[in-house]
């Protein structure tokens, strides 16, 4: 069996989320500017999206820009925003051809107008697609998302739309940016760092975590297969004993 057949022989994660880390270090190792790392990072984005679509993974969520990333040098922020617009323009055809729906989570109003416009155009044009939902986390921070959820629910309580007694996990889920997505099954972080960095804190409650030492621009299809194979080996107990499963 080759790696792909191996992956397909067992149940797939329904939702993979990736913290794409290490672009800067990758470029530095090559004596290049950080922007070169981000440019090459977009190639790995393409590979990850196409691999998930080919396997039949239904949801892929990528941490493309965090709320904290606004604090990077202005030039780097501009480079990332430009890359985003050019990638969206370039890849719209591939998204359509592969029946991929684009979505975005985060404080999208804080994005530059050009990015916001392009993003919403692609979201609109791909909204009927059903094979894979590709969600980009942009100007995203999990605490901000939870804060926003608390505010929205509080306003509904104040206006007698919701009574506090009925607030449960599903009501919280319905108010998160990820309201249309299932919980994360597999969270991958590249570049050897082992932390969550304010990404999908509520949604990863039962996710399997997979940390890879590979820097994001070097993360290939085979690396993704191996992450899924590792996920498939783990026994997800959701608090139960092995015997109860
Ligand atoms: C982390 O590497 C990566 C980012 C902050 C941005 C990720 C963006 C891309 C891969 C390109 C554009 C995305 C799309 C969806 C087209 P880092 O800069 O933190 O690397 P370092 O930790 O080595 O400095």
PDB file of C-alpha atoms and ligand atoms in Angstrom:
ATOM      1  CA  UNK A   1       0.000   0.000   0.000  1.00  0.00           C
ATOM      2  CA  UNK A   2       1.307   3.465  -0.789  1.00  0.00           C
ATOM      3  CA  UNK A   3       0.888   6.325   1.691  1.00  0.00           C
ATOM      4  CA  UNK A   4      -2.320   7.635   0.093  1.00  0.00           C
ATOM      5  CA  UNK A   5      -3.961   4.196   0.081  1.00  0.00           C
ATOM      6  CA  UNK A   6      -2.871   3.779   3.688  1.00  0.00           C
ATOM      7  CA  UNK A   7      -4.615   7.067   4.614  1.00  0.00           C
ATOM      8  CA  UNK A   8      -7.755   6.086   2.709  1.00  0.00           C
ATOM      9  CA  UNK A   9      -7.973   2.652   4.388  1.00  0.00           C
ATOM     10  CA  UNK A  10      -9.156   4.219   7.693  1.00  0.00           C
ATOM     11  CA  UNK A  11     -11.684   6.928   8.674  1.00  0.00           C
ATOM     12  CA  UNK A  12     -10.497  10.424   7.773  1.00  0.00           C
ATOM     13  CA  UNK A  13     -10.616  13.445  10.059  1.00  0.00           C
ATOM     14  CA  UNK A  14     -13.636  15.563   9.053  1.00  0.00           C
ATOM     15  CA  UNK A  15     -11.904  18.787  10.030  1.00  0.00           C
ATOM     16  CA  UNK A  16      -8.175  19.506   9.859  1.00  0.00           C
ATOM     17  CA  UNK A  17      -6.818  22.818  11.151  1.00  0.00           C
ATOM     18  CA  UNK A  18      -3.250  23.954  10.511  1.00  0.00           C
ATOM     19  CA  UNK A  19      -1.020  26.517  12.210  1.00  0.00           C
ATOM     20  CA  UNK A  20       1.340  27.206   9.297  1.00  0.00           C
ATOM     21  CA  UNK A  21       4.510  28.240  11.086  1.00  0.00           C
ATOM     22  CA  UNK A  22       8.141  28.692  10.081  1.00  0.00           C
ATOM     23  CA  UNK A  23       8.046  30.777   6.893  1.00  0.00           C
ATOM     24  CA  UNK A  24      10.422  33.376   8.342  1.00  0.00           C
ATOM     25  CA  UNK A  25      12.967  30.831   9.612  1.00  0.00           C
ATOM     26  CA  UNK A  26      12.843  28.960   6.307  1.00  0.00           C
ATOM     27  CA  UNK A  27      13.764  32.147   4.436  1.00  0.00           C
ATOM     28  CA  UNK A  28      16.461  33.075   6.956  1.00  0.00           C
ATOM     29  CA  UNK A  29      18.093  29.655   6.585  1.00  0.00           C
ATOM     30  CA  UNK A  30      18.404  30.417   2.886  1.00  0.00           C
ATOM     31  CA  UNK A  31      19.763  33.919   3.495  1.00  0.00           C
ATOM     32  CA  UNK A  32      16.608  35.444   2.055  1.00  0.00           C
ATOM     33  CA  UNK A  33      14.026  37.958   3.281  1.00  0.00           C
ATOM     34  CA  UNK A  34      10.996  36.782   5.259  1.00  0.00           C
ATOM     35  CA  UNK A  35       8.724  37.662   2.320  1.00  0.00           C
ATOM     36  CA  UNK A  36      10.400  34.869   0.327  1.00  0.00           C
ATOM     37  CA  UNK A  37       9.321  32.428   3.042  1.00  0.00           C
ATOM     38  CA  UNK A  38       5.714  33.612   2.870  1.00  0.00           C
ATOM     39  CA  UNK A  39       5.717  33.341  -0.931  1.00  0.00           C
ATOM     40  CA  UNK A  40       6.900  29.764  -0.700  1.00  0.00           C
ATOM     41  CA  UNK A  41       4.406  29.178   2.090  1.00  0.00           C
ATOM     42  CA  UNK A  42       1.607  29.786  -0.397  1.00  0.00           C
ATOM     43  CA  UNK A  43       2.851  26.785  -2.403  1.00  0.00           C
ATOM     44  CA  UNK A  44       2.379  24.594   0.680  1.00  0.00           C
ATOM     45  CA  UNK A  45      -1.098  26.099   1.135  1.00  0.00           C
ATOM     46  CA  UNK A  46      -1.960  24.979  -2.400  1.00  0.00           C
ATOM     47  CA  UNK A  47      -0.575  21.489  -1.768  1.00  0.00           C
ATOM     48  CA  UNK A  48      -2.479  21.105   1.522  1.00  0.00           C
ATOM     49  CA  UNK A  49      -5.756  22.259  -0.050  1.00  0.00           C
ATOM     50  CA  UNK A  50      -5.424  20.001  -3.081  1.00  0.00           C
ATOM     51  CA  UNK A  51      -4.394  17.025  -0.952  1.00  0.00           C
ATOM     52  CA  UNK A  52      -7.373  17.421   1.394  1.00  0.00           C
ATOM     53  CA  UNK A  53      -9.744  17.764  -1.575  1.00  0.00           C
ATOM     54  CA  UNK A  54      -8.290  14.673  -3.267  1.00  0.00           C
ATOM     55  CA  UNK A  55      -8.562  12.588  -0.081  1.00  0.00           C
ATOM     56  CA  UNK A  56     -12.105  13.664   0.753  1.00  0.00           C
ATOM     57  CA  UNK A  57     -11.381  15.654   3.929  1.00  0.00           C
ATOM     58  CA  UNK A  58     -14.431  17.910   4.238  1.00  0.00           C
ATOM     59  CA  UNK A  59     -13.011  20.864   6.173  1.00  0.00           C
ATOM     60  CA  UNK A  60      -9.603  22.504   6.215  1.00  0.00           C
ATOM     61  CA  UNK A  61      -8.984  25.616   8.318  1.00  0.00           C
ATOM     62  CA  UNK A  62      -5.739  27.544   7.947  1.00  0.00           C
ATOM     63  CA  UNK A  63      -4.324  30.107  10.395  1.00  0.00           C
ATOM     64  CA  UNK A  64      -3.219  32.655   7.787  1.00  0.00           C
ATOM     65  CA  UNK A  65      -3.078  35.830   9.894  1.00  0.00           C
ATOM     66  CA  UNK A  66      -3.614  36.247  13.626  1.00  0.00           C
ATOM     67  CA  UNK A  67      -4.808  39.349  15.489  1.00  0.00           C
ATOM     68  CA  UNK A  68      -1.266  39.456  16.947  1.00  0.00           C
ATOM     69  CA  UNK A  69       0.277  39.477  13.442  1.00  0.00           C
ATOM     70  CA  UNK A  70      -0.836  43.106  13.026  1.00  0.00           C
ATOM     71  CA  UNK A  71       2.125  43.955  15.309  1.00  0.00           C
ATOM     72  CA  UNK A  72       4.677  42.756  12.731  1.00  0.00           C
ATOM     73  CA  UNK A  73       6.656  45.339  10.729  1.00  0.00           C
ATOM     74  CA  UNK A  74       4.352  47.267   8.391  1.00  0.00           C
ATOM     75  CA  UNK A  75       6.140  45.985   5.313  1.00  0.00           C
ATOM     76  CA  UNK A  76       5.664  42.345   6.316  1.00  0.00           C
ATOM     77  CA  UNK A  77       1.952  42.917   6.993  1.00  0.00           C
ATOM     78  CA  UNK A  78       1.656  44.516   3.539  1.00  0.00           C
ATOM     79  CA  UNK A  79       3.471  41.583   1.932  1.00  0.00           C
ATOM     80  CA  UNK A  80       1.109  39.082   3.575  1.00  0.00           C
ATOM     81  CA  UNK A  81      -1.976  41.069   2.506  1.00  0.00           C
ATOM     82  CA  UNK A  82      -0.668  41.350  -1.079  1.00  0.00           C
ATOM     83  CA  UNK A  83       0.038  37.619  -1.170  1.00  0.00           C
ATOM     84  CA  UNK A  84      -3.457  36.926   0.001  1.00  0.00           C
ATOM     85  CA  UNK A  85      -5.050  39.043  -2.729  1.00  0.00           C
ATOM     86  CA  UNK A  86      -2.809  37.608  -5.459  1.00  0.00           C
ATOM     87  CA  UNK A  87      -3.398  34.012  -4.267  1.00  0.00           C
ATOM     88  CA  UNK A  88      -7.166  34.530  -4.211  1.00  0.00           C
ATOM     89  CA  UNK A  89      -7.110  35.973  -7.737  1.00  0.00           C
ATOM     90  CA  UNK A  90      -4.839  33.203  -8.987  1.00  0.00           C
ATOM     91  CA  UNK A  91      -6.566  30.278  -7.317  1.00  0.00           C
ATOM     92  CA  UNK A  92     -10.246  31.043  -7.883  1.00  0.00           C
ATOM     93  CA  UNK A  93     -10.221  28.765 -10.958  1.00  0.00           C
ATOM     94  CA  UNK A  94      -8.654  25.878  -9.004  1.00  0.00           C
ATOM     95  CA  UNK A  95     -11.248  26.328  -6.254  1.00  0.00           C
ATOM     96  CA  UNK A  96     -14.084  26.138  -8.777  1.00  0.00           C
ATOM     97  CA  UNK A  97     -12.573  23.213 -10.657  1.00  0.00           C
ATOM     98  CA  UNK A  98     -12.138  21.235  -7.450  1.00  0.00           C
ATOM     99  CA  UNK A  99     -15.582  22.166  -6.043  1.00  0.00           C
ATOM    100  CA  UNK A 100     -14.014  23.947  -3.043  1.00  0.00           C
ATOM    101  CA  UNK A 101     -15.917  26.502  -1.006  1.00  0.00           C
ATOM    102  CA  UNK A 102     -13.941  29.370   0.512  1.00  0.00           C
ATOM    103  CA  UNK A 103     -14.884  30.757   3.915  1.00  0.00           C
ATOM    104  CA  UNK A 104     -13.184  33.109   6.354  1.00  0.00           C
ATOM    105  CA  UNK A 105     -13.210  33.569  10.119  1.00  0.00           C
ATOM    106  CA  UNK A 106     -11.858  36.438  12.189  1.00  0.00           C
ATOM    107  CA  UNK A 107     -12.337  40.149  12.578  1.00  0.00           C
ATOM    108  CA  UNK A 108     -12.686  40.585   8.816  1.00  0.00           C
ATOM    109  CA  UNK A 109     -13.703  44.245   9.053  1.00  0.00           C
ATOM    110  CA  UNK A 110     -10.161  45.104  10.108  1.00  0.00           C
ATOM    111  CA  UNK A 111      -8.705  43.812   6.814  1.00  0.00           C
ATOM    112  CA  UNK A 112      -7.620  46.340   4.162  1.00  0.00           C
ATOM    113  CA  UNK A 113     -10.519  47.169   1.803  1.00  0.00           C
ATOM    114  CA  UNK A 114      -8.849  45.447  -1.152  1.00  0.00           C
ATOM    115  CA  UNK A 115      -8.413  42.184   0.755  1.00  0.00           C
ATOM    116  CA  UNK A 116     -11.945  42.347   2.157  1.00  0.00           C
ATOM    117  CA  UNK A 117     -13.407  42.899  -1.326  1.00  0.00           C
ATOM    118  CA  UNK A 118     -11.427  40.113  -3.038  1.00  0.00           C
ATOM    119  CA  UNK A 119     -12.114  37.708  -0.197  1.00  0.00           C
ATOM    120  CA  UNK A 120     -15.856  38.306  -0.308  1.00  0.00           C
ATOM    121  CA  UNK A 121     -15.907  37.985  -4.080  1.00  0.00           C
ATOM    122  CA  UNK A 122     -14.296  34.541  -3.917  1.00  0.00           C
ATOM    123  CA  UNK A 123     -16.492  33.505  -0.953  1.00  0.00           C
ATOM    124  CA  UNK A 124     -19.549  34.545  -2.952  1.00  0.00           C
ATOM    125  CA  UNK A 125     -18.448  32.835  -6.166  1.00  0.00           C
ATOM    126  CA  UNK A 126     -17.677  29.539  -4.429  1.00  0.00           C
ATOM    127  CA  UNK A 127     -20.568  29.394  -1.973  1.00  0.00           C
ATOM    128  CA  UNK A 128     -22.372  26.579  -3.834  1.00  0.00           C
ATOM    129  CA  UNK A 129     -19.320  24.282  -3.785  1.00  0.00           C
ATOM    130  CA  UNK A 130     -19.567  21.174  -1.648  1.00  0.00           C
ATOM    131  CA  UNK A 131     -16.450  19.012  -1.770  1.00  0.00           C
ATOM    132  CA  UNK A 132     -14.248  20.828   0.723  1.00  0.00           C
ATOM    133  CA  UNK A 133     -14.737  23.941   2.836  1.00  0.00           C
ATOM    134  CA  UNK A 134     -11.472  25.857   3.005  1.00  0.00           C
ATOM    135  CA  UNK A 135     -11.634  28.366   5.838  1.00  0.00           C
ATOM    136  CA  UNK A 136      -8.996  31.055   6.171  1.00  0.00           C
ATOM    137  CA  UNK A 137      -8.493  32.479   9.657  1.00  0.00           C
ATOM    138  CA  UNK A 138      -7.672  36.125   9.012  1.00  0.00           C
ATOM    139  CA  UNK A 139      -7.169  38.744  11.680  1.00  0.00           C
ATOM    140  CA  UNK A 140      -8.283  35.847  13.850  1.00  0.00           C
ATOM    141  CA  UNK A 141      -7.851  35.423  17.583  1.00  0.00           C
ATOM    142  CA  UNK A 142      -9.739  32.817  19.554  1.00  0.00           C
ATOM    143  CA  UNK A 143     -10.192  34.963  22.666  1.00  0.00           C
ATOM    144  CA  UNK A 144     -11.572  37.779  20.508  1.00  0.00           C
ATOM    145  CA  UNK A 145     -13.972  35.262  18.926  1.00  0.00           C
ATOM    146  CA  UNK A 146     -15.149  34.035  22.335  1.00  0.00           C
ATOM    147  CA  UNK A 147     -15.490  37.632  23.579  1.00  0.00           C
ATOM    148  CA  UNK A 148     -17.568  38.474  20.528  1.00  0.00           C
ATOM    149  CA  UNK A 149     -19.759  35.414  21.174  1.00  0.00           C
ATOM    150  CA  UNK A 150     -20.334  36.449  24.798  1.00  0.00           C
ATOM    151  CA  UNK A 151     -21.316  39.956  23.670  1.00  0.00           C
ATOM    152  CA  UNK A 152     -23.735  38.698  20.994  1.00  0.00           C
ATOM    153  CA  UNK A 153     -25.433  36.280  23.388  1.00  0.00           C
ATOM    154  CA  UNK A 154     -25.614  38.976  26.110  1.00  0.00           C
ATOM    155  CA  UNK A 155     -27.374  41.352  23.739  1.00  0.00           C
ATOM    156  CA  UNK A 156     -29.908  38.632  22.883  1.00  0.00           C
ATOM    157  CA  UNK A 157     -30.482  37.985  26.598  1.00  0.00           C
ATOM    158  CA  UNK A 158     -30.933  41.712  27.214  1.00  0.00           C
ATOM    159  CA  UNK A 159     -33.466  41.927  24.392  1.00  0.00           C
ATOM    160  CA  UNK A 160     -35.345  38.840  25.673  1.00  0.00           C
ATOM    161  CA  UNK A 161     -34.471  36.809  22.556  1.00  0.00           C
ATOM    162  CA  UNK A 162     -32.676  34.130  24.605  1.00  0.00           C
ATOM    163  CA  UNK A 163     -33.297  33.258  28.245  1.00  0.00           C
ATOM    164  CA  UNK A 164     -30.067  32.622  30.219  1.00  0.00           C
ATOM    165  CA  UNK A 165     -31.254  29.174  31.413  1.00  0.00           C
ATOM    166  CA  UNK A 166     -31.220  27.743  27.897  1.00  0.00           C
ATOM    167  CA  UNK A 167     -27.630  28.782  27.102  1.00  0.00           C
ATOM    168  CA  UNK A 168     -25.702  25.593  26.370  1.00  0.00           C
ATOM    169  CA  UNK A 169     -22.729  24.499  24.238  1.00  0.00           C
ATOM    170  CA  UNK A 170     -24.772  24.433  21.053  1.00  0.00           C
ATOM    171  CA  UNK A 171     -25.861  28.068  21.543  1.00  0.00           C
ATOM    172  CA  UNK A 172     -22.226  29.058  22.015  1.00  0.00           C
ATOM    173  CA  UNK A 173     -21.272  27.072  18.884  1.00  0.00           C
ATOM    174  CA  UNK A 174     -23.937  28.902  16.899  1.00  0.00           C
ATOM    175  CA  UNK A 175     -22.422  32.274  17.795  1.00  0.00           C
ATOM    176  CA  UNK A 176     -18.772  31.500  17.092  1.00  0.00           C
ATOM    177  CA  UNK A 177     -17.217  32.507  13.743  1.00  0.00           C
ATOM    178  CA  UNK A 178     -16.991  28.752  13.079  1.00  0.00           C
ATOM    179  CA  UNK A 179     -20.766  28.252  13.452  1.00  0.00           C
ATOM    180  CA  UNK A 180     -20.978  26.295  10.199  1.00  0.00           C
ATOM    181  CA  UNK A 181     -18.032  23.995  10.923  1.00  0.00           C
ATOM    182  CA  UNK A 182     -17.739  20.787  12.949  1.00  0.00           C
ATOM    183  CA  UNK A 183     -15.224  20.608  15.828  1.00  0.00           C
ATOM    184  CA  UNK A 184     -11.592  20.192  14.810  1.00  0.00           C
ATOM    185  CA  UNK A 185     -10.454  16.530  14.697  1.00  0.00           C
ATOM    186  CA  UNK A 186      -6.784  17.085  13.905  1.00  0.00           C
ATOM    187  CA  UNK A 187      -4.734  20.205  14.640  1.00  0.00           C
ATOM    188  CA  UNK A 188      -1.325  20.384  12.955  1.00  0.00           C
ATOM    189  CA  UNK A 189       1.408  22.907  13.786  1.00  0.00           C
ATOM    190  CA  UNK A 190       4.613  23.033  11.795  1.00  0.00           C
ATOM    191  CA  UNK A 191       8.114  24.316  12.647  1.00  0.00           C
ATOM    192  CA  UNK A 192       8.620  22.522  15.959  1.00  0.00           C
ATOM    193  CA  UNK A 193       6.749  25.016  18.158  1.00  0.00           C
ATOM    194  CA  UNK A 194       4.351  23.283  20.528  1.00  0.00           C
ATOM    195  CA  UNK A 195       1.694  25.828  21.396  1.00  0.00           C
ATOM    196  CA  UNK A 196      -1.780  26.823  20.244  1.00  0.00           C
ATOM    197  CA  UNK A 197      -1.230  30.596  19.876  1.00  0.00           C
ATOM    198  CA  UNK A 198      -4.853  31.657  20.362  1.00  0.00           C
ATOM    199  CA  UNK A 199      -6.204  29.415  17.562  1.00  0.00           C
ATOM    200  CA  UNK A 200      -9.664  27.761  17.819  1.00  0.00           C
ATOM    201  CA  UNK A 201      -9.437  27.254  21.611  1.00  0.00           C
ATOM    202  CA  UNK A 202     -13.087  26.200  21.993  1.00  0.00           C
ATOM    203  CA  UNK A 203     -13.154  24.106  18.807  1.00  0.00           C
ATOM    204  CA  UNK A 204     -10.070  21.961  19.610  1.00  0.00           C
ATOM    205  CA  UNK A 205     -11.456  20.654  22.926  1.00  0.00           C
ATOM    206  CA  UNK A 206     -11.165  17.028  21.697  1.00  0.00           C
ATOM    207  CA  UNK A 207      -8.793  17.461  18.744  1.00  0.00           C
ATOM    208  CA  UNK A 208      -5.685  15.342  18.330  1.00  0.00           C
ATOM    209  CA  UNK A 209      -2.619  17.591  18.279  1.00  0.00           C
ATOM    210  CA  UNK A 210       0.200  16.902  15.834  1.00  0.00           C
ATOM    211  CA  UNK A 211       3.435  18.866  15.943  1.00  0.00           C
ATOM    212  CA  UNK A 212       5.840  18.612  13.025  1.00  0.00           C
ATOM    213  CA  UNK A 213       9.422  19.897  12.996  1.00  0.00           C
ATOM    214  CA  UNK A 214       9.161  20.697   9.289  1.00  0.00           C
ATOM    215  CA  UNK A 215       9.013  24.415   8.399  1.00  0.00           C
ATOM    216  CA  UNK A 216       5.773  25.327   6.575  1.00  0.00           C
ATOM    217  CA  UNK A 217       7.287  25.974   3.100  1.00  0.00           C
ATOM    218  CA  UNK A 218       8.773  22.443   3.244  1.00  0.00           C
ATOM    219  CA  UNK A 219       5.513  20.779   4.330  1.00  0.00           C
ATOM    220  CA  UNK A 220       4.599  18.350   1.542  1.00  0.00           C
ATOM    221  CA  UNK A 221       1.697  16.086   0.660  1.00  0.00           C
ATOM    222  CA  UNK A 222       3.608  13.196   2.277  1.00  0.00           C
ATOM    223  CA  UNK A 223       3.979  15.146   5.530  1.00  0.00           C
ATOM    224  CA  UNK A 224       0.217  15.687   5.551  1.00  0.00           C
ATOM    225  CA  UNK A 225      -0.417  11.990   4.874  1.00  0.00           C
ATOM    226  CA  UNK A 226       1.841  11.100   7.802  1.00  0.00           C
ATOM    227  CA  UNK A 227      -0.005  13.509  10.115  1.00  0.00           C
ATOM    228  CA  UNK A 228      -3.321  11.877   9.175  1.00  0.00           C
ATOM    229  CA  UNK A 229      -1.874   8.362   9.618  1.00  0.00           C
ATOM    230  CA  UNK A 230      -0.689   9.351  13.112  1.00  0.00           C
ATOM    231  CA  UNK A 231      -4.194  10.702  13.865  1.00  0.00           C
ATOM    232  CA  UNK A 232      -5.730   7.429  12.663  1.00  0.00           C
ATOM    233  CA  UNK A 233      -3.480   5.439  15.041  1.00  0.00           C
ATOM    234  CA  UNK A 234      -4.654   7.359  18.080  1.00  0.00           C
ATOM    235  CA  UNK A 235      -7.637   6.190  20.072  1.00  0.00           C
ATOM    236  CA  UNK A 236     -10.071   9.052  20.630  1.00  0.00           C
ATOM    237  CA  UNK A 237     -11.917   8.297  23.833  1.00  0.00           C
ATOM    238  CA  UNK A 238     -13.784  11.587  24.480  1.00  0.00           C
ATOM    239  CA  UNK A 239     -13.487  10.896  28.226  1.00  0.00           C
ATOM    240  CA  UNK A 240     -14.631   7.262  28.026  1.00  0.00           C
ATOM    241  CA  UNK A 241     -12.586   4.122  28.749  1.00  0.00           C
ATOM    242  CA  UNK A 242     -11.201   1.954  25.919  1.00  0.00           C
ATOM    243  CA  UNK A 243     -13.708  -0.769  26.821  1.00  0.00           C
ATOM    244  CA  UNK A 244     -16.665   1.580  26.399  1.00  0.00           C
ATOM    245  CA  UNK A 245     -15.784   2.521  22.847  1.00  0.00           C
TER     246      UNK A 245
HETATM  247  C1  LIG B   1       4.029  31.833   9.999  1.00  0.00           C
HETATM  248  O1  LIG B   1       5.387  31.907   9.687  1.00  0.00           O
HETATM  249  C2  LIG B   1       3.168  32.182   8.880  1.00  0.00           C
HETATM  250  C3  LIG B   1       2.344  33.272   8.831  1.00  0.00           C
HETATM  251  C4  LIG B   1       2.247  34.272   9.894  1.00  0.00           C
HETATM  252  C5  LIG B   1       1.483  33.538   7.670  1.00  0.00           C
HETATM  253  C6  LIG B   1       1.032  32.366   6.866  1.00  0.00           C
HETATM  254  C7  LIG B   1       0.826  32.831   5.487  1.00  0.00           C
HETATM  255  C8  LIG B   1       1.069  32.139   4.354  1.00  0.00           C
HETATM  256  C9  LIG B   1       1.489  30.738   4.354  1.00  0.00           C
HETATM  257  C10 LIG B   1       0.957  32.795   3.038  1.00  0.00           C
HETATM  258  C11 LIG B   1      -0.367  33.373   2.641  1.00  0.00           C
HETATM  259  C12 LIG B   1      -1.562  32.557   2.955  1.00  0.00           C
HETATM  260  C13 LIG B   1      -2.544  32.188   2.114  1.00  0.00           C
HETATM  261  C14 LIG B   1      -3.752  31.524   2.688  1.00  0.00           C
HETATM  262  C15 LIG B   1      -2.492  32.367   0.636  1.00  0.00           C
HETATM  263  P1  LIG B   1       6.269  32.937  10.502  1.00  0.00           P
HETATM  264  O2  LIG B   1       6.378  34.170   9.690  1.00  0.00           O
HETATM  265  O3  LIG B   1       5.708  33.128  11.868  1.00  0.00           O
HETATM  266  O4  LIG B   1       7.617  32.178  10.556  1.00  0.00           O
HETATM  267  P2  LIG B   1       8.731  32.245  11.715  1.00  0.00           P
HETATM  268  O5  LIG B   1       8.068  31.747  12.976  1.00  0.00           O
HETATM  269  O6  LIG B   1       9.775  31.323  11.213  1.00  0.00           O
HETATM  270  O7  LIG B   1       9.185  33.658  11.803  1.00  0.00           O
END
